Coordinates of C-alpha atoms in Angstrom, one line a residue:
Chain A
M1 CA 0.0 0.0 0.0
I2 CA 2.7 2.5 1.1
Q3 CA 4.8 1.3 -1.9
K4 CA 1.9 2.0 -4.2
I5 CA 1.4 5.5 -2.9
Y6 CA 5.1 6.1 -3.2
D7 CA 5.2 4.8 -6.7
W8 CA 2.2 7.0 -7.6
I9 CA 4.0 10.1 -6.4
D10 CA 7.3 9.0 -7.8
D11 CA 5.7 8.5 -11.3
R12 CA 4.6 12.1 -11.3
V13 CA 7.4 14.1 -9.5
D14 CA 10.4 11.7 -9.6
I15 CA 11.2 12.1 -5.9
T16 CA 13.6 9.2 -5.7
P17 CA 16.7 11.2 -6.7
I18 CA 16.0 13.8 -4.0
W19 CA 16.2 11.5 -1.0
R20 CA 18.7 9.2 -2.7
D21 CA 21.1 12.0 -2.9
I22 CA 20.9 12.4 0.9
A23 CA 20.9 8.7 1.6
D24 CA 23.4 7.3 -0.8
H25 CA 26.9 8.3 0.3
E26 CA 29.7 6.5 2.0
V27 CA 30.8 7.4 5.4
P28 CA 34.7 7.3 5.3
E29 CA 36.6 5.2 7.7
H30 CA 38.4 8.1 9.4
V31 CA 35.2 9.7 10.6
N32 CA 33.5 6.5 11.8
P33 CA 33.8 6.1 15.6
A34 CA 33.2 2.3 15.1
Y35 CA 36.6 2.1 13.5
H36 CA 38.5 4.8 15.3
F37 CA 37.1 5.9 18.6
S38 CA 38.8 9.3 18.4
A39 CA 36.5 10.0 15.5
F40 CA 33.9 11.0 18.0
V41 CA 35.1 14.5 17.5
Y42 CA 33.2 14.4 14.2
C43 CA 29.9 14.1 16.2
F44 CA 29.8 17.6 17.5
G45 CA 28.4 19.1 14.3
G46 CA 25.6 16.6 14.2
L47 CA 24.9 17.0 17.9
T48 CA 24.7 20.8 17.4
F49 CA 22.1 20.2 14.7
F50 CA 20.3 17.7 17.0
V51 CA 20.1 20.3 19.8
V52 CA 18.9 22.9 17.3
V53 CA 16.0 20.6 16.4
I54 CA 15.3 20.2 20.1
Q55 CA 15.3 24.0 20.4
V56 CA 13.0 24.5 17.4
L57 CA 10.5 21.9 18.7
S58 CA 10.5 23.0 22.4
G59 CA 10.3 26.6 21.3
M60 CA 7.3 25.9 19.2
F61 CA 5.6 24.4 22.2
L62 CA 6.6 27.3 24.4
T63 CA 4.9 29.8 22.1
M64 CA 1.6 28.0 22.8
Y65 CA 1.7 29.5 26.3
Y66 CA 4.1 32.5 26.0
V67 CA 2.6 36.0 25.7
P68 CA 5.1 38.7 24.5
D69 CA 3.8 41.5 26.6
I70 CA 5.3 43.1 29.7
E71 CA 2.2 42.5 31.8
N72 CA 1.8 38.9 31.0
A73 CA 5.2 37.6 29.7
W74 CA 6.5 36.7 33.2
R75 CA 3.1 35.5 34.4
S76 CA 2.8 33.2 31.4
V77 CA 6.2 31.7 32.0
Y78 CA 5.5 31.3 35.7
Y79 CA 2.2 29.7 34.8
L80 CA 3.9 27.4 32.3
Q81 CA 6.5 26.4 34.8
T82 CA 4.2 25.9 37.8
Q83 CA 0.8 24.9 36.5
V84 CA 1.1 23.3 33.1
A85 CA 1.8 19.6 33.0
H86 CA 5.4 19.1 32.0
G87 CA 5.7 22.8 31.2
Q88 CA 8.8 22.9 33.4
I89 CA 10.4 20.2 31.3
V90 CA 9.7 21.9 28.0
R91 CA 11.0 25.2 29.2
G92 CA 13.9 23.4 30.8
M93 CA 14.8 21.8 27.4
H94 CA 14.7 25.2 25.7
H95 CA 16.7 26.9 28.5
W96 CA 19.4 24.3 28.9
G97 CA 19.4 23.5 25.2
A98 CA 20.5 27.1 24.6
S99 CA 23.6 26.4 26.6
V100 CA 24.3 23.0 25.2
V101 CA 24.0 24.3 21.7
I102 CA 26.7 26.9 22.4
V103 CA 29.0 24.2 23.9
M104 CA 28.5 21.8 21.0
L105 CA 29.0 24.7 18.5
L106 CA 32.2 25.7 20.2
L107 CA 33.5 22.1 20.2
H108 CA 32.5 21.7 16.5
T109 CA 34.3 25.0 15.6
L110 CA 37.4 23.9 17.5
R111 CA 37.4 20.5 15.8
V112 CA 37.2 22.1 12.3
F113 CA 39.8 24.7 13.3
F114 CA 42.5 22.4 14.7
Q115 CA 42.1 19.9 11.9
G116 CA 42.5 22.8 9.4
A117 CA 39.4 21.5 7.7
Y118 CA 38.4 25.0 6.6
K119 CA 41.2 25.1 4.0
K120 CA 40.5 25.0 0.3
P121 CA 37.9 24.1 -0.9
R122 CA 35.9 24.7 2.3
E123 CA 36.5 28.4 3.0
L124 CA 32.9 29.4 2.2
N125 CA 31.5 26.7 4.5
W126 CA 33.7 27.9 7.3
M127 CA 32.4 31.5 6.9
I128 CA 28.8 30.3 6.8
G129 CA 29.6 28.3 10.0
V130 CA 30.9 31.5 11.7
L131 CA 27.8 33.3 10.6
L132 CA 25.7 30.5 12.1
F133 CA 27.7 31.0 15.4
F134 CA 26.7 34.7 15.4
V135 CA 23.1 33.9 14.7
M136 CA 23.1 31.5 17.6
L137 CA 24.6 34.1 19.9
G138 CA 21.9 36.5 18.7
L139 CA 19.3 33.9 19.5
G140 CA 20.8 33.5 23.0
F141 CA 20.8 37.2 23.6
T142 CA 17.2 37.9 22.4
G143 CA 15.9 34.8 24.1
Y144 CA 17.3 35.8 27.4
L145 CA 14.9 38.8 27.7
L146 CA 11.7 36.9 26.9
P147 CA 10.9 35.6 30.4
W148 CA 10.9 39.2 31.5
D149 CA 12.4 38.6 34.9
N150 CA 14.9 40.9 36.6
K151 CA 17.9 38.9 35.3
A152 CA 16.5 39.3 31.7
Y153 CA 15.6 42.9 32.0
F154 CA 18.9 44.2 33.4
A155 CA 21.1 42.0 31.2
T156 CA 19.3 43.3 28.2
Q157 CA 19.7 46.9 29.4
V158 CA 23.4 46.4 29.6
G159 CA 23.5 44.8 26.2
L160 CA 21.5 47.7 24.7
Q161 CA 23.8 50.2 26.3
I162 CA 26.8 48.5 24.6
A163 CA 24.9 48.7 21.3
E164 CA 24.3 52.4 21.9
Q165 CA 28.0 53.1 22.2
V166 CA 28.8 52.0 18.7
P167 CA 30.0 55.1 16.9
F168 CA 27.7 56.7 14.2
I169 CA 25.0 54.0 14.1
G170 CA 24.7 53.4 17.9
E171 CA 21.5 55.3 18.5
H172 CA 19.8 53.9 15.4
L173 CA 20.9 50.4 16.4
L174 CA 19.5 50.9 19.8
T175 CA 16.2 52.2 18.4
L176 CA 16.0 49.3 16.0
L177 CA 16.5 46.7 18.8
A178 CA 14.7 48.4 21.7
G179 CA 11.9 50.2 19.8
D180 CA 12.7 53.4 21.6
P181 CA 15.9 55.4 22.2
N182 CA 15.2 55.7 25.9
I183 CA 12.9 53.0 27.2
V184 CA 13.5 49.3 27.6
G185 CA 9.9 48.2 27.8
A186 CA 6.9 46.9 26.0
Q187 CA 8.4 47.7 22.5
T188 CA 11.7 46.1 23.4
L189 CA 10.0 42.9 24.4
T190 CA 7.9 42.6 21.2
R191 CA 10.9 43.4 19.1
F192 CA 13.1 40.8 20.8
F193 CA 10.3 38.3 20.5
A194 CA 10.0 39.0 16.8
I195 CA 13.8 38.8 16.3
H196 CA 14.0 35.6 18.4
V197 CA 11.1 33.8 16.8
F198 CA 11.0 35.0 13.2
F199 CA 14.1 36.9 12.0
L200 CA 16.9 34.9 13.4
P201 CA 15.4 31.5 12.9
A202 CA 14.8 32.4 9.2
A203 CA 18.5 33.3 8.9
L204 CA 19.4 30.2 10.8
F205 CA 17.5 27.9 8.5
A206 CA 18.8 29.5 5.4
L207 CA 22.4 29.3 6.6
L208 CA 22.0 25.7 7.8
A209 CA 20.6 24.7 4.4
V210 CA 23.6 26.2 2.6
H211 CA 25.9 24.6 5.3
F212 CA 24.5 21.2 4.6
I213 CA 24.3 21.5 0.9
L214 CA 28.0 22.5 0.8
I215 CA 28.9 19.5 3.0
R216 CA 27.2 17.2 0.6
R217 CA 28.9 18.7 -2.4
Q218 CA 32.3 18.8 -0.9
G219 CA 32.3 15.8 1.4
I220 CA 33.9 15.5 4.7
S221 CA 37.5 16.6 4.9
G222 CA 40.0 13.8 4.6
P223 CA 42.2 12.4 7.4
L224 CA 45.1 14.6 8.6
Chain B
M1 CA 49.5 11.5 -1.9
Q2 CA 48.7 8.1 -3.2
R3 CA 45.7 6.3 -1.8
G4 CA 43.5 3.3 -2.5
K5 CA 43.3 2.4 -6.2
G6 CA 46.0 4.7 -7.4
M7 CA 43.9 7.9 -7.0
R8 CA 45.3 11.2 -5.9
F9 CA 43.3 13.1 -3.3
V10 CA 43.4 16.7 -2.2
G11 CA 43.1 16.2 1.5
D12 CA 39.7 14.8 0.9
S13 CA 38.4 11.3 0.7
R14 CA 36.0 12.0 -2.1
I15 CA 37.4 14.7 -4.2
S16 CA 40.4 13.7 -6.3
A17 CA 42.9 16.1 -7.7
D18 CA 42.4 15.0 -11.3
K19 CA 38.7 14.7 -11.5
T20 CA 36.4 17.6 -10.6
S21 CA 33.1 15.9 -11.4
Q22 CA 30.6 15.7 -8.6
V23 CA 29.0 12.5 -9.9
P24 CA 29.1 10.1 -7.0
K25 CA 31.5 7.3 -7.5
D26 CA 30.8 3.6 -7.1
Y27 CA 31.1 2.5 -3.5
S28 CA 34.1 0.2 -4.4
E29 CA 36.0 3.3 -5.4
Y30 CA 36.3 4.6 -1.9
P31 CA 39.5 4.0 0.1
G32 CA 39.5 2.4 3.5
R33 CA 36.6 0.7 5.3
T34 CA 33.7 2.9 4.4
E35 CA 30.2 2.3 5.5
A36 CA 26.9 3.2 3.8
F37 CA 25.3 6.2 5.4
W38 CA 21.8 4.8 4.7
P39 CA 20.8 2.8 6.7
N40 CA 23.9 1.4 8.6
F41 CA 25.6 4.6 9.8
L42 CA 22.4 6.5 10.3
L43 CA 21.2 3.8 12.7
K44 CA 24.3 4.2 14.8
E45 CA 23.9 8.0 14.8
W46 CA 20.3 7.5 15.8
L47 CA 21.4 5.4 18.8
V48 CA 24.0 7.9 19.9
G49 CA 21.3 10.6 19.5
A50 CA 18.9 8.7 21.7
V51 CA 21.5 8.2 24.4
F52 CA 22.3 11.9 24.2
L53 CA 18.6 12.8 24.5
V54 CA 18.1 10.6 27.5
G55 CA 21.1 12.3 29.2
F56 CA 19.9 15.8 28.2
L57 CA 16.3 15.1 29.4
T58 CA 17.6 13.7 32.7
A59 CA 19.6 16.9 33.3
T60 CA 16.6 19.0 32.4
V61 CA 14.4 17.2 35.0
V62 CA 17.1 17.3 37.7
A63 CA 17.8 21.0 37.2
P64 CA 14.6 23.1 36.7
P65 CA 15.1 26.2 34.6
P66 CA 15.6 29.3 36.7
L67 CA 13.1 32.1 36.9
E68 CA 13.6 35.2 38.9
G69 CA 11.0 37.8 40.0
I70 CA 9.1 39.8 37.4
A71 CA 11.2 42.6 35.9
D72 CA 11.2 45.7 38.0
P73 CA 12.9 48.6 36.3
T74 CA 13.0 50.5 39.6
A75 CA 15.1 47.8 41.4
A76 CA 18.2 50.0 41.5
G77 CA 20.3 47.6 43.5
Y78 CA 20.1 44.8 41.0
I79 CA 23.5 43.7 39.6
P80 CA 23.0 42.7 36.0
L81 CA 24.5 39.4 34.8
P82 CA 24.3 38.1 31.2
D83 CA 24.0 34.4 30.2
W84 CA 27.3 32.5 30.8
Y85 CA 28.4 32.6 27.2
F86 CA 28.5 36.4 27.2
L87 CA 30.4 36.6 30.5
F88 CA 33.7 36.9 28.8
L89 CA 32.6 40.1 26.9
Y90 CA 31.0 41.4 30.1
Q91 CA 34.2 40.9 32.0
L92 CA 36.4 42.4 29.3
L93 CA 34.4 45.7 29.6
K94 CA 35.4 45.9 33.3
Y95 CA 39.1 46.4 32.5
Q96 CA 40.4 49.9 32.4
F97 CA 41.8 49.7 28.9
A98 CA 38.4 48.6 27.6
S99 CA 36.0 50.9 29.4
G100 CA 35.4 54.5 30.0
D101 CA 37.2 56.6 27.4
Y102 CA 38.5 53.4 25.8
V103 CA 35.2 51.6 25.6
L104 CA 35.4 51.4 21.9
I105 CA 38.4 49.1 22.3
G106 CA 36.3 46.9 24.5
I107 CA 33.1 46.8 22.4
L108 CA 34.5 47.0 18.9
V109 CA 38.2 46.7 18.4
I110 CA 39.0 43.6 20.5
P111 CA 35.8 41.6 19.7
G112 CA 36.0 42.8 16.1
L113 CA 39.5 41.6 15.6
A114 CA 38.9 38.3 17.3
F115 CA 35.6 37.5 15.5
G116 CA 36.8 39.0 12.3
A117 CA 39.9 36.8 12.4
L118 CA 37.7 33.8 13.1
F119 CA 35.5 34.7 10.2
L120 CA 38.4 35.1 7.8
A121 CA 40.5 32.3 9.2
P122 CA 40.8 30.4 5.9
F123 CA 42.3 33.4 4.2
L124 CA 44.6 34.4 7.1
D125 CA 45.8 30.8 7.5
N126 CA 46.1 30.0 3.8
G127 CA 49.0 27.6 3.7
P128 CA 48.5 24.1 2.3
G129 CA 49.3 22.2 5.5
R130 CA 46.4 21.1 7.6
R131 CA 48.2 19.6 10.6
P132 CA 48.5 21.9 13.6
P133 CA 52.4 21.8 13.7
Q134 CA 52.3 23.1 10.0
R135 CA 50.5 26.2 11.0
P136 CA 51.9 27.3 14.3
I137 CA 50.7 30.9 14.1
A138 CA 47.0 30.1 13.5
V139 CA 47.0 27.4 16.1
S140 CA 48.7 29.4 18.8
M141 CA 46.5 32.4 18.2
M142 CA 43.4 30.2 18.6
L143 CA 44.8 28.7 21.8
L144 CA 45.5 32.1 23.1
A145 CA 42.0 33.3 22.3
L146 CA 40.6 30.2 23.9
I147 CA 42.5 30.5 27.1
A148 CA 41.7 34.2 27.3
T149 CA 38.0 33.5 26.8
I150 CA 38.0 30.7 29.4
W151 CA 39.9 32.9 31.9
L152 CA 37.6 35.9 31.4
T153 CA 34.6 33.7 31.9
Y154 CA 36.1 32.2 35.0
E155 CA 37.1 35.6 36.4
S156 CA 33.6 36.9 35.9
A157 CA 31.8 33.8 37.3
A158 CA 34.0 33.4 40.3
A159 CA 33.1 36.9 41.5
V160 CA 29.4 36.0 41.7
D161 CA 27.8 34.5 44.7
W162 CA 25.3 32.3 42.8
E163 CA 23.5 31.0 45.9
A164 CA 22.9 34.5 47.3
R165 CA 21.7 35.7 43.9
K166 CA 19.3 32.8 43.7
E167 CA 18.1 33.4 47.2
M168 CA 17.6 37.2 46.6
N169 CA 15.6 36.8 43.4
K170 CA 13.0 34.1 44.1
P171 CA 9.9 34.6 42.0
I172 CA 6.8 35.8 43.8
P173 CA 3.6 35.6 41.8
P174 CA 2.4 39.3 41.7
G175 CA -1.1 39.8 42.9
E176 CA -0.6 37.0 45.3
T177 CA 0.9 39.0 48.1
V178 CA -0.2 37.6 51.4
E179 CA -2.5 39.2 53.9
I180 CA -0.3 40.7 56.7
D181 CA -2.0 40.7 60.1
T182 CA -0.6 43.9 61.6
S183 CA -2.4 43.2 64.9
H184 CA -0.2 40.1 65.4
P185 CA 2.2 40.8 68.4
G186 CA 5.2 39.8 66.3
Y187 CA 4.4 42.4 63.6
A188 CA 5.7 45.3 65.8
H189 CA 9.0 43.4 66.0
Y190 CA 9.0 42.8 62.3
E191 CA 8.4 46.5 61.7
A192 CA 11.2 47.5 64.0
N193 CA 13.9 45.0 63.0
C194 CA 13.2 43.5 59.5
L195 CA 10.9 45.8 57.5
A196 CA 13.7 48.0 56.2
C197 CA 15.2 45.2 54.2
H198 CA 12.5 42.7 53.7
G199 CA 9.8 45.1 52.7
E200 CA 6.5 46.3 54.0
S201 CA 4.6 43.2 53.3
M202 CA 7.5 40.8 53.4
E203 CA 7.8 40.9 49.6
G204 CA 11.6 41.6 49.8
T205 CA 13.6 44.5 48.4
A206 CA 17.0 44.9 46.8
A207 CA 18.6 44.6 50.2
G208 CA 16.8 41.5 51.4
P209 CA 14.8 38.6 49.9
T210 CA 11.2 37.9 50.4
L211 CA 10.1 36.1 53.5
I212 CA 7.1 34.6 51.8
G213 CA 7.3 31.0 50.9
I214 CA 10.5 30.3 52.9
E215 CA 11.0 26.7 54.1
Y216 CA 12.7 27.3 57.4
S217 CA 11.7 25.9 60.8
A218 CA 11.0 28.2 63.8
E219 CA 14.5 27.5 65.2
E220 CA 16.2 28.3 61.9
I221 CA 14.3 31.6 61.5
A222 CA 15.2 32.6 65.0
D223 CA 18.8 31.7 64.3
I224 CA 18.9 33.7 61.1
A225 CA 17.3 36.7 62.7
V226 CA 20.0 36.8 65.3
N227 CA 23.0 35.5 63.6
G228 CA 22.3 36.5 60.0
T229 CA 22.9 34.4 56.8
G230 CA 24.5 35.0 53.4
N231 CA 24.6 38.8 53.0
M232 CA 22.6 39.4 56.1
P233 CA 24.9 40.4 59.0
P234 CA 24.4 39.1 62.5
G235 CA 22.9 41.2 65.3
L236 CA 20.1 42.8 63.2
F237 CA 17.5 41.6 65.7
T238 CA 17.7 43.6 68.9
G239 CA 14.9 42.3 71.1
S240 CA 14.5 40.0 74.0
D241 CA 14.1 36.2 73.6
E242 CA 10.4 36.6 74.1
E243 CA 10.1 39.1 71.3
L244 CA 12.1 36.9 69.1
E245 CA 9.6 34.1 69.7
E246 CA 6.7 36.4 68.8
L247 CA 8.5 37.5 65.6
V248 CA 9.2 33.9 64.6
D249 CA 5.6 33.0 65.3
F250 CA 4.5 36.0 63.1
I251 CA 6.7 35.0 60.2
L252 CA 5.6 31.4 60.4
S253 CA 1.9 32.4 60.5
V254 CA 2.3 34.5 57.3
N255 CA 3.9 31.6 55.6
E256 CA 1.1 29.2 56.6
G257 CA -1.5 31.7 55.5
G258 CA 0.2 32.0 52.1
E259 CA -0.1 28.4 51.2

């Protein structure tokens, strides 16, 4: 039955090559921990992606309860954490996942760096990876404000003060992020919410797609 | 470099020096003990992922995510602290050469150079060798940056009393402030000894945490009132033992009423 449905679709849109391209490749010996245990260092990139998936899924569920508004943001998080069944675990996954993803990203970056895997022909993919790192730090910074507790509020205020000190564009940057040149308040929260949930994830997905396509085109770097 | 079936590779197991075509080769063409990604290797990755997920979920259940009190822009005494992965930047801005008149060095020049170099690493370190000993400058710069980052993070985190911070910033659901019985004999002692730091209705201030929802016994409360705890110095309570008893009774009665 499933085979028939598959064939019906495949007859019309020829989907086999699409997934075959992902499925059909050889994993070289030097990256396979089954042969060389030290090859576990090649896992960090995959684990980063795995935690990103956890972040996306847990974040989607968090928005079912979260209200990006200064009156209710903290209350909704408090409610989620104290009243909703398993709400604490879902928020915990998103909160700790944000730290784990940075750790994994750092380990992945260091692996690539110390192996010199960014050398020709992989310069572009390295640069995309560094951009991904920046996007991830941006996600961490904007996500930190969303619970709207004291820690979030004052850390964001410091971050915005730093942005303001940038020469020439400082004030515009501050207004862009905070919604107002003087107040860290309701506008700031909705802007950070929009950046955290729409703008940065869009950039993240686009960069990830290019990152993965380039890996498939270029393959994994060879042994040292 | 000669490998496998007489093919020449450019530091890559799949791209040969002579052939630039991206057409996948037959499996038998690959050198070494390769394994098919689908389904053999993916199954193993899946298992590792499952183990990782179990560990991650266990950690999540063991350590609930922290939440402090609702943001209060008027809390002047609050010491801001960013998430741990920004601590190194936060610490950098505390040094004289990176703050005040030189703040641009702290917020733009040093981070800009560091992250700019990271971004452009393939072009700065453009020799053919991939092994770390073949590129001593790049590797030592990275090690230096790594050590500096770890050290700055440590310096910043070591100066923070995490327990006291946690204690000071317990979340109180707003609108759920408890009824304070001002006719209680202990209230007068609270007013005289504790109110200045712990707030009019025990909600806590920048100087002292809330006394609502605490889980101390009568003896512990009496001990803390007299001897202090954490940032609270000893000797703040200046009454007789009888008054202390009334005070403790009052604090306990509020906590029972709050539940």
